[in-house]
Amino acid sequence: GTEGISKPVRFFRHGRCINEVKETRSYIAESQYPNSLWDSPSLCGLIEVPTELSPVLTRDEFQRSALRKAVYQALLPLELELQQSLEEIMDDMLDDSMAELEDALTGSITAVLRADQSKLEDDDDDDDDDGDFVEDAKATSSPAEA
């Protein structure tokens, strides 16, 4: 799983980090899934861009060029596949969570029902004892008290 990985997808050039994809405004402006995909904690990794694709001076963006456009155009079609895979993973996680919740609720309800059934059985036993007590009391009472 990716529980131990908390780094979002980032652009790298020649082994050096440029920026997170979700923070690269020029790419996010063209993305079909700027938030649901690139801001997802379940997606991690890196995208290595050609060394010819130069970053701006602040290293948080790429210089506007035909190469930048070509790189973005190559990435954009992959978004649908990534988004669908991410949704499948999230659906599976939700199904697993719901199954765990169902099991927990079933166990709790069963325990409550068993406790209620046991209490009802104890109450029935107590009622029988009360009846015996009343009969015992009548048998031992004097005729004047009855």
PDB file of C-alpha atoms in Angstrom:
ATOM      1  CA  GLY A   1       0.000   0.000   0.000  1.00  0.00           C
ATOM      2  CA  THR A   2       0.907   3.662  -0.036  1.00  0.00           C
ATOM      3  CA  GLU A   3       0.304   4.261   3.676  1.00  0.00           C
ATOM      4  CA  GLY A   4       3.953   5.196   4.290  1.00  0.00           C
ATOM      5  CA  ILE A   5       4.261   7.368   1.183  1.00  0.00           C
ATOM      6  CA  SER A   6       2.964  10.888   1.547  1.00  0.00           C
ATOM      7  CA  LYS A   7       4.699  12.683  -1.313  1.00  0.00           C
ATOM      8  CA  PRO A   8       2.449  13.846  -4.137  1.00  0.00           C
ATOM      9  CA  VAL A   9       3.331  13.405  -7.804  1.00  0.00           C
ATOM     10  CA  ARG A  10       6.140  15.757  -8.804  1.00  0.00           C
ATOM     11  CA  PHE A  11       7.849  16.859 -11.981  1.00  0.00           C
ATOM     12  CA  PHE A  12      11.578  16.096 -12.103  1.00  0.00           C
ATOM     13  CA  ARG A  13      14.162  17.253 -14.591  1.00  0.00           C
ATOM     14  CA  HIS A  14      17.565  15.606 -14.716  1.00  0.00           C
ATOM     15  CA  GLY A  15      16.935  14.066 -11.264  1.00  0.00           C
ATOM     16  CA  ARG A  16      16.013  17.367  -9.600  1.00  0.00           C
ATOM     17  CA  CYS A  17      12.546  18.182  -8.343  1.00  0.00           C
ATOM     18  CA  ILE A  18      10.864  21.065 -10.145  1.00  0.00           C
ATOM     19  CA  ASN A  19       7.455  21.136  -8.450  1.00  0.00           C
ATOM     20  CA  GLU A  20       4.413  19.112  -7.485  1.00  0.00           C
ATOM     21  CA  VAL A  21       2.154  18.526 -10.467  1.00  0.00           C
ATOM     22  CA  LYS A  22      -0.787  20.053  -8.598  1.00  0.00           C
ATOM     23  CA  GLU A  23       1.288  23.225  -7.995  1.00  0.00           C
ATOM     24  CA  THR A  24       2.467  23.579 -11.600  1.00  0.00           C
ATOM     25  CA  ARG A  25      -0.087  26.127 -12.813  1.00  0.00           C
ATOM     26  CA  SER A  26       0.659  25.779 -16.518  1.00  0.00           C
ATOM     27  CA  TYR A  27      -0.083  22.046 -16.391  1.00  0.00           C
ATOM     28  CA  ILE A  28      -3.062  22.245 -14.027  1.00  0.00           C
ATOM     29  CA  ALA A  29      -4.670  24.823 -16.332  1.00  0.00           C
ATOM     30  CA  GLU A  30      -4.822  22.091 -19.008  1.00  0.00           C
ATOM     31  CA  SER A  31      -5.590  19.123 -16.743  1.00  0.00           C
ATOM     32  CA  GLN A  32      -8.996  17.453 -16.880  1.00  0.00           C
ATOM     33  CA  TYR A  33      -8.701  16.363 -13.226  1.00  0.00           C
ATOM     34  CA  PRO A  34      -6.707  19.090 -11.444  1.00  0.00           C
ATOM     35  CA  ASN A  35      -8.034  18.301  -7.966  1.00  0.00           C
ATOM     36  CA  SER A  36      -9.480  14.798  -7.924  1.00  0.00           C
ATOM     37  CA  LEU A  37      -6.384  13.269  -9.483  1.00  0.00           C
ATOM     38  CA  TRP A  38      -3.342  15.396  -8.771  1.00  0.00           C
ATOM     39  CA  ASP A  39      -4.373  16.357  -5.224  1.00  0.00           C
ATOM     40  CA  SER A  40      -5.226  12.797  -4.207  1.00  0.00           C
ATOM     41  CA  PRO A  41      -3.205  11.388  -1.290  1.00  0.00           C
ATOM     42  CA  SER A  42      -3.489   7.956  -2.930  1.00  0.00           C
ATOM     43  CA  LEU A  43      -1.445   9.004  -5.958  1.00  0.00           C
ATOM     44  CA  CYS A  44       2.316   9.369  -5.671  1.00  0.00           C
ATOM     45  CA  GLY A  45       5.311   9.241  -7.928  1.00  0.00           C
ATOM     46  CA  LEU A  46       7.405  11.332 -10.230  1.00  0.00           C
ATOM     47  CA  ILE A  47       7.333  12.466 -13.814  1.00  0.00           C
ATOM     48  CA  GLU A  48      10.772  12.874 -15.347  1.00  0.00           C
ATOM     49  CA  VAL A  49      10.714  15.466 -18.118  1.00  0.00           C
ATOM     50  CA  PRO A  50      13.358  15.885 -20.832  1.00  0.00           C
ATOM     51  CA  THR A  51      16.431  17.871 -19.822  1.00  0.00           C
ATOM     52  CA  GLU A  52      15.714  20.221 -22.715  1.00  0.00           C
ATOM     53  CA  LEU A  53      12.562  21.371 -20.894  1.00  0.00           C
ATOM     54  CA  SER A  54      13.901  24.250 -18.814  1.00  0.00           C
ATOM     55  CA  PRO A  55      12.391  25.446 -15.554  1.00  0.00           C
ATOM     56  CA  VAL A  56      11.848  29.127 -14.805  1.00  0.00           C
ATOM     57  CA  LEU A  57      14.273  30.844 -12.452  1.00  0.00           C
ATOM     58  CA  THR A  58      12.137  30.057  -9.369  1.00  0.00           C
ATOM     59  CA  ARG A  59      12.076  26.330 -10.370  1.00  0.00           C
ATOM     60  CA  ASP A  60       8.331  26.028  -9.740  1.00  0.00           C
ATOM     61  CA  GLU A  61       7.270  26.095 -13.385  1.00  0.00           C
ATOM     62  CA  PHE A  62       8.566  25.330 -16.863  1.00  0.00           C
ATOM     63  CA  GLN A  63       9.469  27.938 -19.443  1.00  0.00           C
ATOM     64  CA  ARG A  64       6.841  28.364 -22.109  1.00  0.00           C
ATOM     65  CA  SER A  65       7.920  26.409 -25.182  1.00  0.00           C
ATOM     66  CA  ALA A  66       6.794  23.966 -27.840  1.00  0.00           C
ATOM     67  CA  LEU A  67       8.494  21.206 -25.835  1.00  0.00           C
ATOM     68  CA  ARG A  68       6.481  22.061 -22.700  1.00  0.00           C
ATOM     69  CA  LYS A  69       3.294  21.903 -24.748  1.00  0.00           C
ATOM     70  CA  ALA A  70       4.353  18.550 -26.252  1.00  0.00           C
ATOM     71  CA  VAL A  71       5.163  17.084 -22.805  1.00  0.00           C
ATOM     72  CA  TYR A  72       1.811  18.233 -21.425  1.00  0.00           C
ATOM     73  CA  GLN A  73      -0.023  16.880 -24.470  1.00  0.00           C
ATOM     74  CA  ALA A  74       1.671  13.502 -23.908  1.00  0.00           C
ATOM     75  CA  LEU A  75       0.605  13.443 -20.242  1.00  0.00           C
ATOM     76  CA  LEU A  76      -2.994  14.596 -20.602  1.00  0.00           C
ATOM     77  CA  PRO A  77      -4.301  11.377 -22.232  1.00  0.00           C
ATOM     78  CA  LEU A  78      -2.905   9.363 -19.313  1.00  0.00           C
ATOM     79  CA  GLU A  79      -5.080  11.256 -16.837  1.00  0.00           C
ATOM     80  CA  LEU A  80      -8.265   9.356 -17.690  1.00  0.00           C
ATOM     81  CA  GLU A  81      -6.602   5.988 -17.069  1.00  0.00           C
ATOM     82  CA  LEU A  82      -5.051   7.239 -13.828  1.00  0.00           C
ATOM     83  CA  GLN A  83      -8.368   8.725 -12.661  1.00  0.00           C
ATOM     84  CA  GLN A  84     -10.262   5.505 -13.419  1.00  0.00           C
ATOM     85  CA  SER A  85      -7.675   3.410 -11.590  1.00  0.00           C
ATOM     86  CA  LEU A  86      -7.773   5.761  -8.622  1.00  0.00           C
ATOM     87  CA  GLU A  87     -11.587   5.592  -8.519  1.00  0.00           C
ATOM     88  CA  GLU A  88     -11.460   1.761  -8.604  1.00  0.00           C
ATOM     89  CA  ILE A  89      -8.997   1.749  -5.715  1.00  0.00           C
ATOM     90  CA  MET A  90     -11.148   4.178  -3.736  1.00  0.00           C
ATOM     91  CA  ASP A  91     -14.297   2.113  -4.461  1.00  0.00           C
ATOM     92  CA  ASP A  92     -12.534  -1.054  -3.270  1.00  0.00           C
ATOM     93  CA  MET A  93     -11.400   0.735  -0.110  1.00  0.00           C
ATOM     94  CA  LEU A  94     -14.959   1.953   0.476  1.00  0.00           C
ATOM     95  CA  ASP A  95     -16.358  -1.558  -0.092  1.00  0.00           C
ATOM     96  CA  ASP A  96     -13.854  -2.974   2.397  1.00  0.00           C
ATOM     97  CA  SER A  97     -14.712  -0.269   4.942  1.00  0.00           C
ATOM     98  CA  MET A  98     -18.436  -0.900   4.510  1.00  0.00           C
ATOM     99  CA  ALA A  99     -17.921  -4.656   4.923  1.00  0.00           C
ATOM    100  CA  GLU A 100     -16.008  -4.033   8.167  1.00  0.00           C
ATOM    101  CA  LEU A 101     -18.759  -1.697   9.373  1.00  0.00           C
ATOM    102  CA  GLU A 102     -21.415  -4.263   8.480  1.00  0.00           C
ATOM    103  CA  ASP A 103     -19.556  -6.971  10.420  1.00  0.00           C
ATOM    104  CA  ALA A 104     -19.173  -4.693  13.451  1.00  0.00           C
ATOM    105  CA  LEU A 105     -22.852  -3.706  13.410  1.00  0.00           C
ATOM    106  CA  THR A 106     -23.983  -7.306  12.963  1.00  0.00           C
ATOM    107  CA  GLY A 107     -21.842  -8.360  15.916  1.00  0.00           C
ATOM    108  CA  SER A 108     -23.182  -5.549  18.101  1.00  0.00           C
ATOM    109  CA  ILE A 109     -26.809  -6.181  17.171  1.00  0.00           C
ATOM    110  CA  THR A 110     -26.383  -9.915  17.776  1.00  0.00           C
ATOM    111  CA  ALA A 111     -24.894  -9.240  21.216  1.00  0.00           C
ATOM    112  CA  VAL A 112     -27.770  -6.886  22.123  1.00  0.00           C
ATOM    113  CA  LEU A 113     -30.379  -9.375  20.920  1.00  0.00           C
ATOM    114  CA  ARG A 114     -28.740 -12.197  22.879  1.00  0.00           C
ATOM    115  CA  ALA A 115     -28.636 -10.020  25.992  1.00  0.00           C
ATOM    116  CA  ASP A 116     -32.312  -9.088  25.550  1.00  0.00           C
ATOM    117  CA  GLN A 117     -33.259 -12.729  24.977  1.00  0.00           C
ATOM    118  CA  SER A 118     -31.333 -13.755  28.083  1.00  0.00           C
ATOM    119  CA  LYS A 119     -33.039 -11.009  30.110  1.00  0.00           C
ATOM    120  CA  LEU A 120     -36.462 -12.109  28.847  1.00  0.00           C
ATOM    121  CA  GLU A 121     -35.693 -15.695  29.827  1.00  0.00           C
ATOM    122  CA  ASP A 122     -34.547 -14.528  33.285  1.00  0.00           C
ATOM    123  CA  ASP A 123     -37.733 -12.447  33.655  1.00  0.00           C
ATOM    124  CA  ASP A 124     -39.839 -15.498  32.738  1.00  0.00           C
ATOM    125  CA  ASP A 125     -37.996 -17.524  35.375  1.00  0.00           C
ATOM    126  CA  ASP A 126     -38.566 -14.722  37.930  1.00  0.00           C
ATOM    127  CA  ASP A 127     -42.294 -14.661  37.092  1.00  0.00           C
ATOM    128  CA  ASP A 128     -42.517 -18.377  37.755  1.00  0.00           C
ATOM    129  CA  ASP A 129     -40.796 -17.894  41.113  1.00  0.00           C
ATOM    130  CA  ASP A 130     -43.234 -15.094  42.016  1.00  0.00           C
ATOM    131  CA  GLY A 131     -46.132 -17.404  41.248  1.00  0.00           C
ATOM    132  CA  ASP A 132     -44.716 -20.104  43.489  1.00  0.00           C
ATOM    133  CA  PHE A 133     -44.172 -17.523  46.223  1.00  0.00           C
ATOM    134  CA  VAL A 134     -47.808 -16.406  46.038  1.00  0.00           C
ATOM    135  CA  GLU A 135     -49.030 -19.993  46.224  1.00  0.00           C
ATOM    136  CA  ASP A 136     -46.673 -20.662  49.144  1.00  0.00           C
ATOM    137  CA  ALA A 137     -47.972 -17.560  50.906  1.00  0.00           C
ATOM    138  CA  LYS A 138     -51.598 -18.676  50.502  1.00  0.00           C
ATOM    139  CA  ALA A 139     -50.821 -22.114  51.850  1.00  0.00           C
ATOM    140  CA  THR A 140     -49.128 -20.738  54.971  1.00  0.00           C
ATOM    141  CA  SER A 141     -51.509 -17.870  55.681  1.00  0.00           C
ATOM    142  CA  SER A 142     -54.153 -18.212  58.344  1.00  0.00           C
ATOM    143  CA  PRO A 143     -57.853 -18.314  57.361  1.00  0.00           C
ATOM    144  CA  ALA A 144     -58.408 -14.931  59.052  1.00  0.00           C
ATOM    145  CA  GLU A 145     -55.795 -13.228  56.838  1.00  0.00           C
ATOM    146  CA  ALA A 146     -57.257 -14.708  53.646  1.00  0.00           C
TER     147      ALA A 146
END
